[in-house]
Coordinates of C-alpha atoms and ligand atoms in Angstrom, one line a residue:
X1 CA 79.5 24.5 55.3
X2 CA 82.4 26.7 54.0
X3 CA 84.1 29.8 55.3
X4 CA 84.9 32.1 52.4
X5 CA 84.4 35.6 53.9
X6 CA 82.7 37.4 56.8
X7 CA 80.6 39.8 54.8
X8 CA 77.4 37.8 55.2
X9 CA 78.1 36.4 58.6
X10 CA 76.1 37.7 61.6
X11 CA 77.6 38.8 64.9
X12 CA 76.4 35.5 66.4
X13 CA 78.2 33.6 63.7
X14 CA 81.4 35.4 64.6
X15 CA 80.8 34.9 68.3
X16 CA 80.3 31.1 67.7
X17 CA 83.9 30.9 66.4
X18 CA 85.4 33.2 69.0
X19 CA 83.7 31.4 71.9
X20 CA 84.7 28.0 70.6
X21 CA 88.3 29.3 70.1
X22 CA 88.5 30.2 73.8
X23 CA 88.5 26.4 74.5
X24 CA 91.8 26.2 72.7
X25 CA 93.7 28.7 74.9
X26 CA 94.6 27.7 78.4
X27 CA 94.8 29.9 81.5
X28 CA 98.4 30.8 80.8
X29 CA 97.4 32.1 77.3
X30 CA 99.0 29.1 75.5
X31 CA 97.5 27.0 72.8
X32 CA 95.8 23.8 74.1
X33 CA 93.6 21.0 72.8
X34 CA 91.4 19.6 75.5
X35 CA 91.0 15.8 75.5
X36 CA 87.4 16.0 74.2
X37 CA 88.6 17.6 70.9
X38 CA 91.6 15.4 70.2
X39 CA 89.9 13.0 67.9
X40 CA 87.5 15.6 66.3
X41 CA 89.1 15.2 62.9
X42 CA 90.0 11.6 63.3
X43 CA 89.8 9.9 59.9
X44 CA 89.4 13.3 58.1
X45 CA 91.8 14.5 55.5
X46 CA 92.4 18.2 54.9
X47 CA 94.2 19.6 51.8
X48 CA 96.1 22.8 52.4
X49 CA 96.5 24.4 49.0
X50 CA 98.7 27.5 49.3
X51 CA 99.4 29.1 45.9
X52 CA 100.8 32.2 47.6
X53 CA 103.6 32.3 50.3
X54 CA 102.5 32.0 53.9
X55 CA 104.1 31.3 57.3
X56 CA 101.4 32.0 60.0
X57 CA 98.3 30.9 58.2
X58 CA 99.7 27.8 56.6
X59 CA 101.6 26.5 59.6
X60 CA 98.7 27.2 62.0
X61 CA 96.1 25.5 59.8
X62 CA 98.3 22.4 59.4
X63 CA 99.1 22.4 63.1
X64 CA 95.5 22.9 64.1
X65 CA 94.5 20.0 61.8
X66 CA 97.1 17.8 63.4
X67 CA 96.1 18.8 67.0
X68 CA 92.5 17.8 66.2
X69 CA 93.6 14.3 65.0
X70 CA 93.2 15.0 61.3
X71 CA 95.5 14.3 58.3
X72 CA 97.1 17.3 56.6
X73 CA 98.4 17.4 53.1
X74 CA 100.2 20.5 51.9
X75 CA 100.3 21.4 48.2
X76 CA 101.9 24.5 46.6
X77 CA 101.8 25.6 43.0
X78 CA 105.4 24.7 42.3
X79 CA 104.9 21.2 43.7
X80 CA 101.6 20.4 42.0
X81 CA 100.4 19.9 38.4
X82 CA 99.0 23.4 38.4
X83 CA 102.6 24.3 37.4
X84 CA 102.0 22.1 34.3
X85 CA 98.8 23.9 33.4
X86 CA 96.1 22.0 35.3
X87 CA 93.4 24.3 36.8
X88 CA 93.1 24.7 40.5
X89 CA 89.5 23.5 40.2
X90 CA 90.7 20.3 38.6
X91 CA 93.3 19.9 41.3
X92 CA 90.5 20.2 43.9
X93 CA 88.5 17.6 42.0
X94 CA 91.4 15.2 42.1
X95 CA 91.7 15.6 45.9
X96 CA 88.0 14.9 46.3
X97 CA 88.4 11.8 44.1
X98 CA 91.1 10.6 46.6
X99 CA 88.7 11.1 49.5
X100 CA 89.7 14.4 51.0
X101 CA 87.1 15.9 53.3
X102 CA 87.9 19.6 53.2
X103 CA 90.2 22.2 51.5
X104 CA 92.0 25.2 52.9
X105 CA 92.9 27.5 50.0
X106 CA 95.1 30.5 49.5
X107 CA 95.3 32.0 46.0
X108 CA 95.8 35.5 44.5
X109 CA 92.6 35.2 42.5
X110 CA 89.9 36.7 44.7
X111 CA 87.1 34.9 42.8
X112 CA 88.6 31.5 43.1
X113 CA 87.3 30.3 46.4
X114 CA 83.7 31.3 45.4
X115 CA 84.1 29.4 42.1
X116 CA 85.4 26.3 43.8
X117 CA 82.7 26.4 46.5
X118 CA 80.1 26.7 43.8
X119 CA 81.3 23.8 41.7
X120 CA 82.4 21.2 44.3
X121 CA 80.6 19.7 47.1
X122 CA 83.2 19.9 49.8
X123 CA 83.9 22.5 52.7
X124 CA 86.2 25.2 51.6
X125 CA 88.1 27.5 54.0
X126 CA 89.5 30.6 52.5
X127 CA 93.1 31.3 53.8
X128 CA 93.3 34.5 51.8
X129 CA 92.1 35.3 48.2
X130 CA 94.1 38.1 46.6
X131 CA 92.7 41.4 47.8
X132 CA 89.4 39.8 48.8
X133 CA 89.1 38.5 52.3
X134 CA 91.1 36.7 55.1
X135 CA 88.4 35.6 57.4
X136 CA 90.4 33.6 59.9
X137 CA 92.9 36.5 60.3
X138 CA 90.0 38.8 61.2
X139 CA 88.6 36.3 63.6
X140 CA 92.0 36.1 65.4
X141 CA 92.3 39.9 65.4
X142 CA 88.8 40.1 67.0
X143 CA 89.7 37.5 69.6
X144 CA 93.0 39.2 70.4
X145 CA 91.1 42.5 70.9
X146 CA 88.4 41.1 73.0
X147 CA 91.0 39.5 75.3
X148 CA 93.1 42.7 75.4
X149 CA 90.0 44.8 76.2
X150 CA 88.7 42.2 78.7
X151 CA 85.4 41.9 76.8
X152 CA 84.6 38.2 77.2
X153 CA 81.2 38.7 75.6
X154 CA 82.9 39.7 72.4
X155 CA 81.0 43.0 72.2
X156 CA 83.5 45.7 71.2
X157 CA 81.0 48.6 71.4
X158 CA 82.7 51.9 72.4
X159 CA 86.1 50.7 71.2
X160 CA 87.9 52.5 68.4
X161 CA 90.3 50.6 66.1
X162 CA 92.6 52.3 63.6
X163 CA 93.8 50.4 60.6
X164 CA 96.8 52.1 59.1
X165 CA 98.9 51.4 56.0
X166 CA 98.2 49.7 52.7
X167 CA 94.4 49.3 53.0
X168 CA 93.4 49.0 49.3
X169 CA 95.4 45.8 48.7
X170 CA 94.6 44.3 52.1
X171 CA 92.3 41.3 52.5
X172 CA 93.0 41.5 56.2
X173 CA 91.7 45.1 56.3
X174 CA 88.5 44.2 54.5
X175 CA 87.7 41.2 56.8
X176 CA 88.7 43.2 59.8
X177 CA 86.2 46.0 58.9
X178 CA 83.4 43.4 58.5
X179 CA 84.3 41.6 61.7
X180 CA 85.1 44.5 64.0
X181 CA 82.1 46.6 62.9
X182 CA 79.7 43.6 63.4
X183 CA 81.1 43.2 66.9
X184 CA 80.4 46.9 67.6
X185 CA 83.8 48.6 67.2
X186 CA 84.3 51.9 65.4
X187 CA 86.9 51.4 62.7
X188 CA 89.0 54.2 61.2
X189 CA 91.1 53.7 58.1
X190 CA 94.2 55.7 57.2
X191 CA 97.2 55.6 54.9
X192 CA 98.7 57.2 51.8
X193 CA 95.9 58.3 49.5
X194 CA 97.0 55.9 46.7
X195 CA 96.7 53.0 49.2
X196 CA 93.1 53.9 50.3
X197 CA 90.1 52.3 48.6
X198 CA 87.1 54.1 47.3
X199 CA 84.7 54.6 50.1
X200 CA 81.8 53.3 48.0
X201 CA 83.5 50.0 47.2
X202 CA 82.2 47.0 49.0
X203 CA 83.7 46.4 52.4
X204 CA 85.2 49.9 52.9
X205 CA 82.3 51.7 54.6
X206 CA 84.4 53.0 57.5
X207 CA 85.6 56.4 58.8
X208 CA 88.8 57.9 57.2
X209 CA 91.5 59.8 58.9
X210 CA 93.8 62.3 57.0
X211 CA 96.9 61.7 59.1
X212 CA 98.4 59.2 61.5
X213 CA 97.9 61.5 64.4
X214 CA 94.2 61.9 63.6
X215 CA 93.9 58.1 63.2
X216 CA 95.6 57.4 66.5
X217 CA 93.6 60.0 68.5
X218 CA 91.2 58.1 70.8
X219 CA 92.2 54.7 69.3
X220 CA 92.1 51.8 71.7
X221 CA 94.0 49.6 69.2
X222 CA 95.9 50.1 66.0
X223 CA 96.3 47.4 63.3
X224 CA 99.4 48.2 61.1
X225 CA 99.6 46.9 57.6
X226 CA 102.6 46.5 55.4
X227 CA 102.9 47.8 51.8
X228 CA 101.9 44.8 49.7
X229 CA 104.5 45.3 46.9
X230 CA 103.5 42.0 45.3
X231 CA 100.1 43.5 44.4
X232 CA 101.4 47.0 43.3
X233 CA 101.9 47.6 39.6
X234 CA 102.7 51.0 38.3
X235 CA 103.2 53.9 40.7
X236 CA 105.7 52.9 43.3
X237 CA 105.2 53.9 46.9
X238 CA 108.1 55.9 48.4
X239 CA 109.1 53.9 51.4
X240 CA 110.8 56.8 53.2
X241 CA 107.6 59.0 52.9
X242 CA 105.5 56.0 54.2
X243 CA 107.8 55.6 57.2
X244 CA 107.7 59.3 58.0
X245 CA 103.9 59.8 57.5
X246 CA 102.5 56.5 58.6
X247 CA 105.1 54.3 60.3
X248 CA 105.2 53.9 64.1
X249 CA 108.4 54.4 66.1
X250 CA 108.9 55.0 69.8
X251 CA 108.5 58.7 69.4
X252 CA 105.1 58.2 67.7
X253 CA 104.1 55.8 70.5
X254 CA 104.9 58.5 73.1
X255 CA 103.6 61.6 71.3
X256 CA 100.7 60.5 69.2
X257 CA 99.2 57.4 70.9
X258 CA 96.9 57.2 73.8
X259 CA 98.6 55.7 76.8
X260 CA 96.5 52.5 76.6
X261 CA 96.6 51.9 72.8
X262 CA 97.7 48.3 71.8
X263 CA 99.4 47.5 68.6
X264 CA 98.5 44.6 66.2
X265 CA 100.0 43.5 62.9
X266 CA 98.9 40.4 60.9
X267 CA 102.5 39.8 59.7
X268 CA 104.8 39.6 58.0
X269 CA 106.2 42.8 59.7
X270 CA 108.7 44.7 57.7
X271 CA 110.8 46.0 60.6
X272 CA 111.8 49.7 60.2
X273 CA 108.9 50.4 57.8
X274 CA 105.4 50.1 59.3
X275 CA 106.9 49.5 62.8
X276 CA 110.4 49.9 64.3
X277 CA 111.8 46.7 65.9
X278 CA 111.6 48.5 69.3
X279 CA 107.8 49.0 68.9
X280 CA 107.1 45.6 67.4
X281 CA 108.9 44.0 70.4
X282 CA 107.6 46.6 72.9
X283 CA 105.1 46.3 75.7
X284 CA 102.1 47.5 73.7
X285 CA 102.6 44.9 70.9
X286 CA 100.2 42.0 70.7
X287 CA 101.8 40.6 67.5
X288 CA 102.8 37.3 68.9
X289 CA 99.6 37.0 70.9
X290 CA 97.9 37.2 67.5
X291 CA 100.0 34.3 66.3
X292 CA 99.2 32.1 69.3
X293 CA 95.5 32.9 69.0
X294 CA 95.7 32.1 65.3
X295 CA 96.2 28.4 66.2
X296 CA 93.1 28.5 68.5
X297 CA 91.0 30.2 65.8
X298 CA 92.0 27.7 63.2
X299 CA 91.2 24.8 65.5
X300 CA 87.8 26.4 66.1
X301 CA 87.1 26.9 62.4
X302 CA 88.2 23.3 61.5
X303 CA 86.2 21.8 64.3
X304 CA 83.1 23.8 63.5
X305 CA 83.3 23.0 59.7
X306 CA 84.8 19.5 59.7
X307 CA 84.6 18.2 63.2
X308 CA 82.7 15.1 64.2
Ligands
CP1 N1 98.8 37.0 58.4 C1 99.1 36.2 57.4 O1 98.3 35.9 56.6 O2 100.4 35.8 57.4 P1 101.0 34.7 56.4 O3 101.0 35.4 55.0 O4 102.4 34.4 56.9 O5 100.1 33.5 56.4

């Protein structure tokens, strides 16, 4: 069993992860690992191959592995023989030969996790594949929302979620669309026209809004996304126009948002661009709840895929 994307997962598959992850959050909302899970990965080795930068995903996967009693190995491009020309597929084959039991992979090639999963007989967990998918981020976003909306069943019907910013380059947005729609939410996408994908491209069958005000109208939650400059070649986005038209400051919170709208962001937050510091740290922000829940989700994913 692998987890590459959420496109083909059912609502029940998603709920299996979310329900299991609830076991890893205590009554105070903090990460926990109940006794019965502490040896779940005992004797199991997980390779964490991160060929793009990461703070939240990398640390939480390693931490989750350790909390379940597994062995974690971290490998980056610059510290591995990929730097000398070896293919990532061969790197994976070498880890299998050493006895590793599962691989968590982040890479800028959106085809890579599929290729690896096709060619090697080992569970693969996608930690972000270029502009493809980021399934564990979408699971943690869904869990953050179901807790914020007090919907323990996980059904998000009747809830409206706006995703604003650089949509076209965002693997988070694509996985969020798959996950949130399967759970019943209405999703609306908004951002500069050059950062919006074609509606007929896979994964983007969602409502569009022409402006921030239109996107925020009636929204129960907004997920803000940074401009992914590392994926933009050619036309440069004017940051000041982005801040003016799509960024959220305290004035926008008060004038354009519903009184109950909560704010999410997968991170890294570029303070002063998609959100001001005041809003990112304000009472509607669930940004650090997402990070906490991220550890729980990754424990659930590792347990379900690799646990004894
Ligand atoms: N949300 C997310 O993927 O953050 P990192 O790039 O820091 O892992």
